[in-house]
Coordinates of C-alpha atoms in Angstrom, one line a residue:
M1 CA -36.2 -112.6 110.0
S2 CA -38.2 -112.1 106.1
E3 CA -39.5 -108.8 105.3
T4 CA -42.9 -110.0 104.9
S5 CA -43.0 -111.4 108.7
L6 CA -42.0 -108.1 110.2
R7 CA -44.8 -106.0 112.2
V8 CA -43.6 -103.1 114.1
L9 CA -45.3 -102.2 117.4
S10 CA -45.0 -98.6 119.2
V11 CA -46.1 -98.4 122.9
I12 CA -46.9 -95.6 124.9
P13 CA -45.7 -97.0 128.6
P14 CA -47.0 -95.8 131.7
M15 CA -47.5 -93.2 132.4
T16 CA -47.6 -90.1 130.2
Q17 CA -51.3 -88.3 130.2
L18 CA -54.6 -89.5 131.0
N19 CA -56.4 -86.9 128.3
T20 CA -54.9 -87.4 125.4
P21 CA -52.1 -89.9 123.5
Y22 CA -48.8 -89.2 123.8
P23 CA -47.8 -88.3 120.0
S24 CA -44.5 -89.9 119.6
T25 CA -45.8 -93.3 118.5
A26 CA -48.7 -91.4 116.3
Y27 CA -45.7 -90.0 114.5
L28 CA -43.5 -93.2 114.6
T29 CA -46.6 -95.5 113.1
G30 CA -47.7 -92.7 110.6
F31 CA -44.1 -92.4 109.0
L32 CA -43.1 -96.0 109.6
R33 CA -46.7 -96.8 107.1
S34 CA -45.9 -94.0 104.6
R35 CA -42.6 -96.0 104.5
G36 CA -44.6 -99.4 103.7
V37 CA -44.0 -101.0 107.1
D38 CA -47.0 -103.3 108.8
A39 CA -47.0 -100.8 111.8
V40 CA -49.4 -100.5 114.8
Q41 CA -49.3 -99.0 118.1
E42 CA -50.6 -99.4 121.9
D43 CA -51.2 -97.0 124.8
L44 CA -50.4 -99.1 127.7
A45 CA -50.4 -96.2 130.6
L46 CA -54.5 -95.8 129.5
A47 CA -55.1 -99.2 129.5
L48 CA -53.3 -99.8 132.8
V49 CA -55.0 -96.9 134.7
L50 CA -58.5 -98.0 133.0
R51 CA -57.9 -101.6 134.3
L52 CA -57.0 -100.6 137.9
L53 CA -59.7 -98.2 137.9
S54 CA -62.2 -100.9 137.5
R55 CA -65.0 -102.5 139.5
D56 CA -62.3 -105.6 139.4
G57 CA -59.6 -103.5 140.0
L58 CA -60.8 -101.8 142.9
S59 CA -61.5 -105.5 144.1
A60 CA -58.1 -106.5 143.3
I61 CA -57.0 -103.4 145.5
R62 CA -59.0 -104.3 148.6
E63 CA -57.6 -107.9 148.5
R64 CA -54.3 -106.3 148.6
I65 CA -55.4 -104.1 151.7
E66 CA -57.0 -106.7 153.4
A67 CA -53.7 -109.2 153.4
L68 CA -52.0 -106.2 155.4
P69 CA -51.7 -106.1 158.8
E70 CA -54.4 -103.6 160.3
R71 CA -51.5 -101.3 161.7
E72 CA -50.3 -100.9 158.1
R73 CA -53.3 -99.4 156.9
S74 CA -53.3 -95.8 156.8
P75 CA -56.1 -93.7 157.7
R76 CA -56.7 -93.1 154.0
V77 CA -56.8 -96.8 152.9
Q78 CA -59.0 -97.8 156.0
A79 CA -61.5 -94.9 155.0
F80 CA -61.6 -96.7 151.3
L81 CA -62.4 -99.8 152.7
A82 CA -65.0 -98.3 155.2
Q83 CA -67.1 -96.9 151.6
F84 CA -65.7 -99.7 149.5
E85 CA -68.9 -100.6 148.4
R86 CA -69.8 -96.7 147.2
Y87 CA -66.3 -96.6 145.4
R88 CA -67.0 -100.3 143.3
L89 CA -70.4 -99.1 142.9
T90 CA -69.4 -95.4 141.2
I91 CA -66.2 -96.2 139.4
G92 CA -67.3 -97.3 136.5
P93 CA -70.0 -94.4 136.0
A94 CA -67.1 -92.1 137.0
I95 CA -65.0 -93.0 134.5
A96 CA -68.0 -93.2 132.0
F97 CA -68.6 -89.2 132.6
L98 CA -64.7 -88.3 132.3
Q99 CA -64.3 -90.0 129.3
G100 CA -67.4 -87.9 127.8
R101 CA -69.8 -90.9 127.2
D102 CA -72.2 -90.2 130.2
P103 CA -72.8 -86.3 130.3
T104 CA -76.1 -86.7 132.3
L105 CA -74.2 -88.1 135.7
A106 CA -72.9 -84.3 136.2
N107 CA -76.0 -83.8 138.1
R108 CA -75.9 -86.4 140.7
I109 CA -72.1 -85.9 140.8
C110 CA -72.4 -82.2 141.9
G111 CA -74.9 -83.3 144.0
R112 CA -72.3 -84.4 146.6
N113 CA -73.9 -87.5 147.5
F114 CA -73.1 -89.9 144.9
L115 CA -69.3 -90.0 144.7
P116 CA -67.7 -91.4 148.2
E117 CA -65.3 -88.5 149.4
G118 CA -61.7 -88.8 150.8
S119 CA -59.1 -86.3 151.4
R120 CA -58.6 -85.0 148.4
F121 CA -61.8 -83.0 148.7
E122 CA -60.5 -81.3 151.7
S123 CA -58.9 -78.6 148.8
L124 CA -62.3 -77.6 148.5
D125 CA -61.7 -76.1 152.2
V126 CA -59.5 -73.3 150.3
Y127 CA -62.7 -72.0 148.5
I128 CA -65.5 -72.0 151.2
D129 CA -67.6 -69.3 150.9
P130 CA -68.3 -67.3 154.0
E131 CA -71.8 -66.9 153.4
G132 CA -72.0 -70.4 153.8
G133 CA -73.2 -71.1 149.7
D134 CA -71.5 -73.3 147.6
P135 CA -67.5 -73.2 147.5
L136 CA -67.3 -73.5 144.1
A137 CA -69.6 -71.0 143.1
W138 CA -66.8 -68.5 142.5
A139 CA -65.3 -70.9 139.8
F140 CA -68.0 -72.3 137.9
G141 CA -70.8 -70.0 138.9
A142 CA -74.8 -71.3 138.5
L143 CA -73.7 -72.9 135.5
G144 CA -70.8 -74.7 134.5
L145 CA -72.6 -78.2 135.8
E146 CA -70.3 -80.7 133.8
D147 CA -66.8 -78.8 134.6
R148 CA -67.9 -78.5 138.3
A149 CA -68.9 -82.5 137.8
R150 CA -65.6 -83.2 136.4
H151 CA -63.3 -81.4 138.8
L152 CA -65.1 -83.7 141.7
A153 CA -64.6 -86.7 139.6
T154 CA -61.2 -85.7 139.3
L155 CA -60.8 -85.2 143.2
Y156 CA -62.6 -88.7 143.7
L157 CA -60.0 -90.5 141.1
N158 CA -56.9 -88.6 143.0
D159 CA -58.2 -90.2 146.4
V160 CA -58.0 -93.6 144.6
A161 CA -54.7 -93.1 143.2
D162 CA -53.4 -91.9 146.8
V163 CA -54.8 -95.3 148.2
L164 CA -52.9 -97.1 145.6
R165 CA -49.7 -95.8 146.4
E166 CA -50.4 -96.3 150.2
A167 CA -51.3 -99.8 150.0
V168 CA -49.8 -101.2 146.7
D169 CA -47.4 -99.3 145.0
P170 CA -45.5 -96.7 146.9
R171 CA -44.1 -95.3 143.4
F172 CA -47.6 -95.2 141.8
E173 CA -48.3 -91.5 140.2
F174 CA -50.8 -90.8 137.3
V175 CA -47.9 -88.7 136.0
R176 CA -44.7 -89.0 137.6
Y177 CA -44.5 -92.6 138.2
A178 CA -41.6 -94.3 139.8
E179 CA -39.4 -91.2 138.3
S180 CA -36.8 -91.0 141.2
L181 CA -35.4 -94.6 139.7
A182 CA -34.4 -93.0 136.3
Q183 CA -34.1 -89.1 136.7
S184 CA -30.5 -88.2 136.6
Q185 CA -29.5 -91.4 138.1
A186 CA -26.0 -92.3 137.5
S187 CA -26.1 -95.7 138.3
F188 CA -28.6 -98.3 137.1
E189 CA -28.7 -100.3 140.2
P190 CA -31.9 -98.5 141.9
L191 CA -33.8 -99.6 139.0
A192 CA -32.2 -103.0 138.6
L193 CA -33.3 -103.7 142.2
A194 CA -37.0 -102.6 141.4
L195 CA -37.4 -104.6 138.6
A196 CA -36.0 -107.7 140.4
E197 CA -38.8 -107.2 143.3
P198 CA -41.8 -109.4 143.0
L199 CA -44.5 -108.5 140.9
N200 CA -47.3 -105.9 142.8
L201 CA -50.7 -105.4 141.7
V202 CA -49.7 -102.7 139.1
D203 CA -46.8 -105.0 137.7
E204 CA -49.1 -107.9 137.4
T205 CA -51.5 -105.8 135.3
L206 CA -49.0 -104.2 133.1
R207 CA -47.9 -107.6 132.6
A208 CA -51.1 -109.2 131.5
L209 CA -52.0 -106.1 129.5
T210 CA -48.3 -106.4 127.9
L211 CA -49.0 -110.2 127.3
D212 CA -52.7 -109.3 125.4
A213 CA -50.9 -106.8 123.2
L214 CA -48.5 -109.2 121.9
A215 CA -51.1 -111.8 121.3
R216 CA -53.6 -109.1 119.2
H217 CA -50.7 -108.0 117.4
A218 CA -48.0 -110.5 116.9
P219 CA -45.1 -108.0 116.7
Q220 CA -41.5 -109.1 116.1
L221 CA -40.1 -105.5 116.9
V222 CA -41.3 -103.4 119.9
L223 CA -40.3 -99.6 120.0
L224 CA -41.0 -98.3 123.5
S225 CA -41.0 -94.6 123.6
V226 CA -40.0 -93.1 126.9
P227 CA -40.4 -89.3 127.0
F228 CA -40.3 -88.7 130.5
P229 CA -38.3 -90.2 133.5
G230 CA -41.9 -91.1 134.9
A231 CA -42.3 -93.5 132.2
V232 CA -38.7 -95.4 132.5
Y233 CA -39.9 -98.4 135.0
G234 CA -43.0 -98.9 133.2
A235 CA -41.2 -99.5 129.9
F236 CA -38.7 -101.6 131.6
R237 CA -41.3 -103.8 133.1
I238 CA -42.9 -104.1 129.7
A239 CA -39.8 -105.3 128.3
Q240 CA -39.2 -107.6 130.9
A241 CA -42.6 -109.3 130.4
I242 CA -41.7 -109.3 126.6
K243 CA -38.4 -111.1 126.8
A244 CA -40.2 -113.6 129.4
H245 CA -42.5 -114.5 126.9
D246 CA -40.5 -114.4 123.9
P247 CA -37.1 -113.4 123.4
K248 CA -36.9 -113.2 119.7
I249 CA -39.1 -110.1 120.0
V250 CA -36.9 -107.4 119.3
T251 CA -37.1 -104.4 121.8
V252 CA -36.0 -100.8 121.5
L253 CA -36.0 -98.1 124.0
G254 CA -36.2 -94.5 122.4
G255 CA -38.1 -91.2 123.3
G256 CA -37.2 -87.9 125.1
F257 CA -35.6 -89.3 128.1
V258 CA -33.4 -91.1 126.3
N259 CA -32.2 -88.7 124.3
T260 CA -31.6 -86.4 126.9
E261 CA -30.2 -88.7 129.7
L262 CA -28.7 -91.5 128.1
R263 CA -26.3 -90.3 126.0
E264 CA -23.4 -92.0 127.5
L265 CA -25.5 -95.2 128.2
N266 CA -22.4 -97.6 129.2
E267 CA -24.6 -100.3 131.6
P268 CA -24.8 -103.5 130.2
R269 CA -27.7 -104.7 132.3
V270 CA -30.0 -102.5 130.4
F271 CA -29.6 -105.1 127.1
D272 CA -31.0 -107.3 129.4
Y273 CA -34.4 -106.2 128.6
F274 CA -33.9 -103.9 125.2
D275 CA -32.0 -105.2 122.4
Y276 CA -31.2 -101.4 121.1
V277 CA -31.4 -98.1 122.4
T278 CA -31.7 -95.3 119.8
L279 CA -31.0 -91.7 120.0
D280 CA -32.7 -88.7 119.0
D281 CA -35.3 -88.4 116.0
G282 CA -36.4 -92.2 115.7
E283 CA -37.0 -92.3 112.0
R284 CA -33.5 -92.8 110.6
P285 CA -32.6 -95.1 113.1
I286 CA -35.5 -97.4 113.0
L287 CA -35.6 -97.2 109.1
A288 CA -31.7 -98.6 109.4
L289 CA -32.4 -101.2 111.9
L290 CA -35.6 -102.5 110.0
D291 CA -32.8 -103.0 107.3
H292 CA -30.6 -104.8 109.6
L293 CA -33.1 -107.0 110.8
K294 CA -33.8 -108.0 107.3
G295 CA -30.4 -108.9 106.6
G296 CA -29.5 -105.5 104.8
R297 CA -26.6 -104.1 106.5
G298 CA -24.5 -105.0 109.4
R299 CA -24.7 -103.6 113.2
S300 CA -21.8 -101.7 112.5
R301 CA -23.8 -99.8 110.2
L302 CA -26.8 -98.7 112.4
V303 CA -27.6 -94.9 113.2
R304 CA -27.3 -93.3 116.6
T305 CA -27.8 -97.0 118.2
F306 CA -26.7 -98.3 121.3
F307 CA -26.1 -102.2 121.6
R308 CA -24.3 -104.7 123.8
D309 CA -21.5 -106.8 122.0
A310 CA -22.4 -110.4 121.5
E311 CA -19.6 -113.1 120.7
G312 CA -18.6 -112.6 116.8
D313 CA -18.8 -108.9 117.1
T314 CA -15.7 -106.9 117.1
G315 CA -14.8 -105.6 121.0
K316 CA -15.0 -107.5 124.1
N317 CA -18.4 -109.5 124.5
G318 CA -20.8 -108.0 126.9
D319 CA -19.6 -104.1 126.3
V320 CA -22.1 -101.4 125.0
R321 CA -21.3 -99.9 121.7
Y322 CA -22.4 -97.1 120.3
V323 CA -22.6 -96.9 116.5
N324 CA -23.8 -94.1 114.0
L325 CA -23.2 -94.5 110.3
G326 CA -23.9 -90.7 110.0
E327 CA -27.1 -91.2 107.5
A328 CA -28.9 -87.5 106.9
D329 CA -32.1 -87.4 109.1
I330 CA -35.6 -87.5 107.3
A331 CA -36.7 -84.3 106.6
F332 CA -39.2 -82.4 108.6
A333 CA -41.7 -81.9 105.6
E334 CA -41.0 -85.6 104.4
V335 CA -41.7 -87.3 108.0
G336 CA -45.2 -87.7 107.2
T337 CA -48.6 -87.6 109.0
P338 CA -49.2 -88.5 112.4
T339 CA -51.7 -91.7 112.8
W340 CA -53.8 -92.2 115.8
D341 CA -55.1 -95.5 114.3
G342 CA -55.5 -97.9 116.7
L343 CA -55.5 -96.0 119.8
P344 CA -58.6 -95.5 121.8
L345 CA -59.4 -92.0 121.2
D346 CA -63.4 -92.6 122.7
R347 CA -61.6 -94.1 126.1
Y348 CA -59.0 -91.1 127.1
L349 CA -59.9 -89.1 130.3
S350 CA -60.9 -85.5 130.6
V351 CA -59.6 -84.5 134.1
L352 CA -59.7 -81.0 135.4
D353 CA -57.2 -80.8 138.3
M354 CA -56.5 -77.0 138.2
L355 CA -59.7 -74.6 138.0
N356 CA -58.0 -71.9 136.2
P357 CA -59.2 -71.9 132.2
M358 CA -56.0 -71.8 130.6
H359 CA -54.2 -74.4 133.2
R360 CA -56.5 -76.9 132.7
L361 CA -55.7 -77.5 128.8
W362 CA -53.1 -79.8 129.6
S363 CA -54.9 -82.1 131.4
D364 CA -58.7 -81.4 129.7
G365 CA -60.0 -82.4 126.4
R366 CA -58.4 -84.8 123.6
W367 CA -56.0 -82.8 121.5
N368 CA -54.4 -83.6 118.6
K369 CA -50.8 -83.2 119.1
L370 CA -48.7 -81.8 116.0
T371 CA -45.8 -79.9 115.4
V372 CA -45.4 -76.7 113.4
A373 CA -41.4 -77.1 113.4
H374 CA -39.0 -79.5 114.5
G375 CA -36.3 -77.9 117.0
C376 CA -36.2 -74.3 118.3
Y377 CA -35.3 -71.5 115.8
W378 CA -33.8 -69.4 118.5
K379 CA -31.8 -71.8 120.5
K380 CA -29.6 -69.4 122.5
C381 CA -31.5 -69.7 126.0
S382 CA -28.5 -70.6 128.3
F383 CA -30.7 -72.7 130.6
C384 CA -32.0 -75.1 127.8
D385 CA -30.6 -77.8 126.0
V386 CA -29.5 -76.0 122.9
S387 CA -26.4 -78.9 122.3
L388 CA -29.0 -81.5 121.8
D389 CA -30.8 -82.4 118.1
Y390 CA -34.5 -81.8 119.3
I391 CA -33.3 -78.1 120.0
S392 CA -30.7 -77.5 118.0
R393 CA -31.7 -78.7 114.4
Y394 CA -34.4 -76.3 113.6
D395 CA -36.4 -77.7 110.1
G396 CA -39.6 -76.4 108.9
A397 CA -42.3 -77.7 106.5
S398 CA -44.9 -75.4 104.3
A399 CA -48.3 -74.2 105.4
K400 CA -50.0 -76.3 102.6
T401 CA -47.8 -79.2 104.2
L402 CA -48.8 -78.6 107.7
V403 CA -52.8 -77.9 106.7
D404 CA -52.7 -80.7 104.7
R405 CA -51.8 -82.5 107.7
I406 CA -54.3 -81.0 109.8
E407 CA -57.1 -81.9 107.4
A408 CA -55.9 -86.0 107.2
I409 CA -55.8 -85.9 111.1
I410 CA -59.4 -84.6 111.5
A411 CA -60.7 -86.9 108.6
E412 CA -59.0 -89.2 111.2
T413 CA -60.0 -88.5 114.5
G414 CA -63.2 -86.1 114.1
Q415 CA -61.3 -83.8 116.5
T416 CA -60.7 -80.5 115.3
G417 CA -58.5 -79.5 118.8
F418 CA -54.8 -79.3 118.2
H419 CA -51.8 -78.4 120.4
F420 CA -48.6 -77.5 118.8
V421 CA -45.7 -79.0 120.9
D422 CA -43.3 -77.2 119.6
E423 CA -40.4 -76.0 121.8
A424 CA -41.3 -72.4 120.4
A425 CA -43.6 -72.0 117.2
P426 CA -42.1 -69.7 115.0
P427 CA -44.1 -66.4 114.3
K428 CA -43.8 -66.5 110.6
A429 CA -44.7 -69.9 110.6
L430 CA -47.8 -69.5 112.4
K431 CA -48.6 -66.2 110.6
A432 CA -48.4 -68.4 107.0
L433 CA -50.2 -71.3 108.9
A434 CA -53.2 -69.2 110.1
Q435 CA -53.6 -67.4 106.7
E436 CA -53.5 -71.2 104.7
L437 CA -56.5 -72.2 107.4
L438 CA -58.5 -69.3 107.1
D439 CA -57.7 -69.2 103.2
R440 CA -58.6 -72.9 103.1
G441 CA -61.9 -72.5 105.3
V442 CA -60.3 -75.0 107.8
A443 CA -61.9 -74.3 111.0
I444 CA -60.0 -75.8 114.2
S445 CA -59.0 -74.6 117.8
W446 CA -55.4 -74.7 118.3
W447 CA -52.8 -73.8 121.2
G448 CA -49.3 -73.9 121.5
N449 CA -45.6 -72.9 122.9
I450 CA -44.1 -69.7 121.6
R451 CA -41.4 -66.9 122.5
F452 CA -42.7 -63.6 123.7
E453 CA -41.0 -61.6 121.3
K454 CA -41.8 -58.3 119.8
S455 CA -42.9 -60.3 116.2
F456 CA -46.1 -60.9 117.7
S457 CA -47.7 -57.7 117.6
P458 CA -51.3 -57.0 118.1
E459 CA -52.2 -57.6 114.3
L460 CA -50.6 -60.9 114.2
C461 CA -52.3 -62.0 117.4
Q462 CA -55.6 -61.3 115.8
L463 CA -54.8 -63.1 113.1
L464 CA -54.1 -66.0 115.1
A465 CA -57.3 -66.0 117.2
Q466 CA -59.0 -65.4 113.6
S467 CA -57.5 -68.9 112.7
G468 CA -58.7 -70.6 115.9
C469 CA -55.6 -70.0 118.3
I470 CA -57.1 -70.0 121.8
A471 CA -54.1 -70.0 124.1
V472 CA -50.5 -69.7 124.3
S473 CA -47.6 -70.5 126.8
G474 CA -44.2 -69.3 126.8
G475 CA -41.1 -68.5 128.8
L476 CA -41.0 -65.3 131.0
E477 CA -38.6 -67.5 133.0
V478 CA -37.2 -64.6 135.9
A479 CA -38.8 -61.8 135.4
S480 CA -35.8 -59.8 135.5
D481 CA -34.4 -57.5 133.1
R482 CA -30.8 -58.5 134.5
L483 CA -31.3 -62.3 134.4
L484 CA -33.2 -62.5 131.2
Q485 CA -30.0 -60.7 129.4
L486 CA -27.8 -63.3 131.4
M487 CA -30.2 -66.4 130.1
K488 CA -29.9 -64.8 126.5
K489 CA -33.9 -65.0 126.6
G490 CA -34.1 -62.0 124.0
V491 CA -37.2 -60.3 125.3
S492 CA -37.5 -57.8 128.5
V493 CA -40.1 -57.6 130.9
D494 CA -41.7 -54.6 129.2
Q495 CA -41.8 -56.2 126.2
V496 CA -43.2 -59.2 127.4
A497 CA -45.8 -57.2 129.3
R498 CA -47.0 -55.7 125.6
V499 CA -47.0 -59.3 123.7
T500 CA -48.8 -60.7 126.5
N501 CA -51.4 -58.2 126.4
A502 CA -51.8 -58.4 122.7
F503 CA -52.8 -62.0 123.0
T504 CA -55.2 -61.2 125.9
E505 CA -56.9 -58.2 123.9
A506 CA -57.2 -60.8 121.2
G507 CA -59.2 -63.2 123.4
I508 CA -56.2 -65.5 123.6
L509 CA -55.3 -67.1 126.9
V510 CA -51.9 -66.8 128.2
H511 CA -49.6 -69.3 130.5
A512 CA -46.3 -68.2 131.5
Y513 CA -43.6 -70.1 132.3
L514 CA -41.6 -68.7 135.3
M515 CA -38.3 -69.8 136.9
Y516 CA -36.4 -69.3 140.2
G517 CA -33.0 -70.2 141.3
F518 CA -31.3 -69.2 138.5
P519 CA -27.4 -68.3 139.1
T520 CA -26.4 -65.1 140.8
Q521 CA -30.4 -64.7 141.2
T522 CA -30.5 -62.9 144.9
V523 CA -33.6 -62.4 147.2
Q524 CA -34.0 -58.9 145.7
D525 CA -34.3 -60.5 142.3
T526 CA -37.3 -62.8 143.5
V527 CA -38.9 -60.3 145.5
D528 CA -39.0 -58.3 142.2
A529 CA -39.7 -60.7 139.8
L530 CA -42.9 -61.9 141.7
E531 CA -44.1 -58.2 141.7
Y532 CA -43.5 -57.9 137.9
V533 CA -45.5 -61.2 138.1
R534 CA -48.4 -59.9 140.3
Q535 CA -48.3 -56.5 137.9
L536 CA -49.1 -58.8 134.4
F537 CA -51.6 -60.8 136.7
E538 CA -53.5 -57.5 137.3
A539 CA -53.2 -56.3 134.1
G540 CA -54.5 -59.0 132.7
C541 CA -51.7 -60.1 130.6
I542 CA -51.0 -63.3 131.7
Q543 CA -53.9 -65.6 133.2
S544 CA -51.8 -68.7 134.3
G545 CA -48.4 -69.3 135.5
F546 CA -46.0 -72.2 136.9
F547 CA -42.5 -71.8 138.9
H548 CA -40.1 -74.3 138.4
R549 CA -37.0 -74.5 139.9
F550 CA -33.9 -74.1 137.8
A551 CA -32.1 -77.3 137.3
C552 CA -28.8 -77.1 135.5
T553 CA -28.1 -80.0 132.7
V554 CA -24.8 -81.2 131.2
H555 CA -26.3 -80.2 127.7
S556 CA -27.2 -76.4 128.9
P557 CA -24.6 -73.4 128.5
V558 CA -24.6 -72.9 131.8
G559 CA -23.6 -76.7 132.6
Q560 CA -20.8 -76.3 129.9
N561 CA -19.7 -72.9 130.8
P562 CA -20.2 -72.4 134.5
D563 CA -18.1 -69.9 134.9
E564 CA -19.7 -67.3 132.5
Y565 CA -22.7 -67.5 135.1
G566 CA -20.8 -66.9 138.2
V567 CA -21.3 -70.9 139.7
K568 CA -18.8 -73.7 140.0
L569 CA -20.3 -77.4 139.0
V570 CA -20.7 -79.9 141.9
P571 CA -18.2 -82.9 140.2
L572 CA -20.6 -85.8 139.0
P573 CA -20.3 -89.4 140.4
P574 CA -19.0 -92.1 137.4
V575 CA -22.0 -92.4 135.0
S576 CA -23.1 -95.6 133.3
F577 CA -26.5 -94.7 133.1
A578 CA -28.4 -91.2 133.0
K579 CA -26.8 -88.2 133.4
N580 CA -28.3 -84.8 132.9
D581 CA -29.0 -82.9 136.0
V582 CA -25.9 -81.5 137.6
R583 CA -25.4 -79.7 140.9
F584 CA -23.9 -76.3 141.4
I585 CA -22.5 -74.0 143.9
D586 CA -23.8 -70.1 143.9
P587 CA -21.9 -67.7 145.6
T588 CA -24.9 -65.9 146.3
G589 CA -26.0 -68.5 148.9
V590 CA -29.8 -67.9 148.4
D591 CA -32.4 -70.5 150.0
H592 CA -34.5 -71.1 147.0
D593 CA -36.4 -73.6 148.6
A594 CA -37.7 -71.6 151.3
L595 CA -38.7 -69.0 148.6
G596 CA -39.9 -71.3 146.4
V597 CA -43.1 -72.2 148.6
A598 CA -43.8 -68.3 148.9
L599 CA -43.5 -68.1 144.9
N600 CA -45.9 -71.1 144.2
K601 CA -48.3 -69.9 147.1
A602 CA -48.4 -66.5 145.4
L603 CA -49.0 -68.0 141.9
Y604 CA -51.9 -70.1 143.1
N605 CA -54.0 -67.4 144.3
Y606 CA -53.2 -65.1 141.3
M607 CA -54.6 -67.8 139.3
H608 CA -57.6 -67.8 141.0
G609 CA -57.8 -64.0 141.2
I610 CA -56.6 -63.6 145.0
G611 CA -54.5 -61.6 146.4
L612 CA -53.5 -59.1 143.7
E613 CA -54.0 -56.2 145.5
Q614 CA -51.3 -57.3 148.3
D615 CA -47.7 -56.1 149.1
V616 CA -45.6 -59.4 147.5
R617 CA -43.9 -59.9 150.8
G618 CA -46.8 -60.8 152.9
W619 CA -46.2 -64.1 150.5
F620 CA -42.9 -64.9 152.2
A621 CA -42.0 -66.4 155.6
D622 CA -39.5 -64.7 156.4
R623 CA -38.3 -60.8 156.1
V624 CA -37.6 -60.1 152.3
P625 CA -36.6 -56.5 150.9
R626 CA -39.3 -54.0 149.4
P627 CA -39.3 -54.5 145.6
R628 CA -37.6 -52.0 144.0
V629 CA -40.2 -52.4 140.8
A630 CA -42.5 -49.4 140.3
R631 CA -46.0 -50.2 141.4
N632 CA -46.9 -49.2 137.7
F633 CA -44.5 -50.5 135.8
I634 CA -46.5 -52.5 133.8
E635 CA -49.0 -50.1 133.3
R636 CA -46.6 -47.9 131.9
A637 CA -45.2 -50.3 129.8
L638 CA -48.5 -50.9 128.1
R639 CA -48.8 -47.4 127.7

C-alpha cells in the first residue's frame, strides 16, 4: 500500500448523540492531519437517524409494517398507521426545527394541533395544572416558546422511534442501540448470530450510507471508534458492509468500549469484520499501523494491537495475537487540535428530553467537546477503572495551549460553547484556563466534570463563572461519609455542600452523580443518603442529579480486591470477547433494585421542585427506617 494512496476515514457508528458529534473522530482526524496524513471523518450515527426520520424513511417504515400480519401490530404501531399522512407531512419540518433551521415553527408546534401525538405525550399528564391551564406552564412560563416546542418535538421523535423498535428492529434506540449484544458479553455468539440475520430496514439503511461514504472518500483505511456498548452492533454492521464491498479496505476497531471491555479479546471471528483492534489512546497505535501498511515495519512491531494470525506469521494460523512494541504515547500537549471538518454541524438535533435546566445540557445544543487534561489527577476512587490508561495516565497541557485550541475550534465551527469531557478537570488547570481566557478576551460558554473538592473556593467559582463556566457535574455518589471514605472519594458530605453552594452562588448549575448498591450499603445508608440529597436540592446547592446502580468492574479496586470491601465476586464464565462487569455477593442482602425505584422517583421529582418538604420515607414502597440525618444538616454545614 503506497504512502501517496493512503486515505484514512474515521467513522462514528450508531448510536452516540443526536445533538453534537462524539469527539473521538475529531481528535483522531485533527491529529492525523497534523502528521501529514490524508484524513477524513463521517458521522454515520447522525446520518442513519436523519435518513430514517425523513419522508422516504417513514414510507419505508410503513411498508415494513404493512407486511406484518395485523395481529403483530401493537396499538402504538396501529396509531402510527392511522395518522401516517400527518407524520409524513410533519417529519421534515420537525427535524428542521430541531436543527435550528426553522425556529418560527415553534408557534405551530406549541399549538398542539400540528404534530401527531402518540403515547410519549402521555408523560405531559404528570404536569397537569389542577386549574385546567397549560400543563407545561410551570416549566416554561408564559414565554419559553422555542424550548416548549423543542420538548414537544422531542416527544414526537421518541414516538417514531418506538414504532421503529416495535415494527422493524426490536433493538433500536437513539442511544443504547443493541447494547445487550456487547456489554460484558463473555461470548461473541449473540453478536455473531445477530450479524448473520437478514438485514432489516435499519441495517439496509446503514449499509447504503456506508457504501455512499466509501464512494465519496475512497479510503484505504477505516477507523471505527466505539465509545459505548450501544455503538458496537452498528460498528460491526458497517465493517461487514465494507468487507463485502471491498475486502482490501483495512478496518480498525477502537474506542472506549474496546479499551474497557476487549482487553482480553481472544475471539477469531471478530477479525472477519476488523483487520485490527487497538487499545487505549489511538494516536500511537494508528501511527504504527500506518507505518506497517506502508511497509515500514512488520506486524510484530505494532503498538497495543490485536490481529488474527495468517499464514506466514508465527503461531497457529487463525489465532488472535496481541502485540505491543511499547512505544511512548503522544504527549497530550502534542496531540493537536481536534477538527470537525467534514461533519455536518448544521444537521445535529437539539433535543429536549428532560426539562431540568442542567440535565438538558447533555442533549440540547451543539457543544465543542474538548479535554483539559488526559486521565484523572485523583485516580483513587474504588468503583472506578483506575487501572486503565484513560484514568491512570494523567497528562496536562498549558493554559496557553488549551486556549489556542479553543480559538482554532471557534474559528472552524463558529460555535463558542464547549463541553470539557475530562474524567475530572483539575482545579489548578481550570483556574489557569479561566485566567487565560479572561486575559485574552476569549468569550465562551463552558461546562464539565469535576470533583467536589475544597480547592473550589467561592473565589475560584466566581473566577470560573467570569470565564464562561455555566455548569459543572461531579460525583457525590452515596451521600454517606462512611461509604465515601470506603470509596476513597476524598470528600465528605458537608464539604460537598459547601463546594456546590459556592458554584450555585456564582450562578453555575450543579449536577450530582449519585450511586446506590455500593458494597455494604444498608437500607439505612440509602435512606440517609436520600435525605442528604433532599436537603442539597432544598438548599439550592444542586439543581440536577442521576442515580445509577453500582456495577463492579474487573478493572476497579473493588473488582481487584473484593475482600477489602466485604464482598465476594461471582466467578466469570470463560471470556473470549467482552469482560467488564462482574457480579458480587454482598452479605447485607439488601434489595437494591427495589430501593432504586424509589430513589429515581424521588430524584425526578426533586429536579422539578416537587416533594422537597416531604419525609423521604414516603418515596419507598416498603417500610424503611427513619433517616438518622438531622433535618438541618446541610443548612448547618453551609453556616
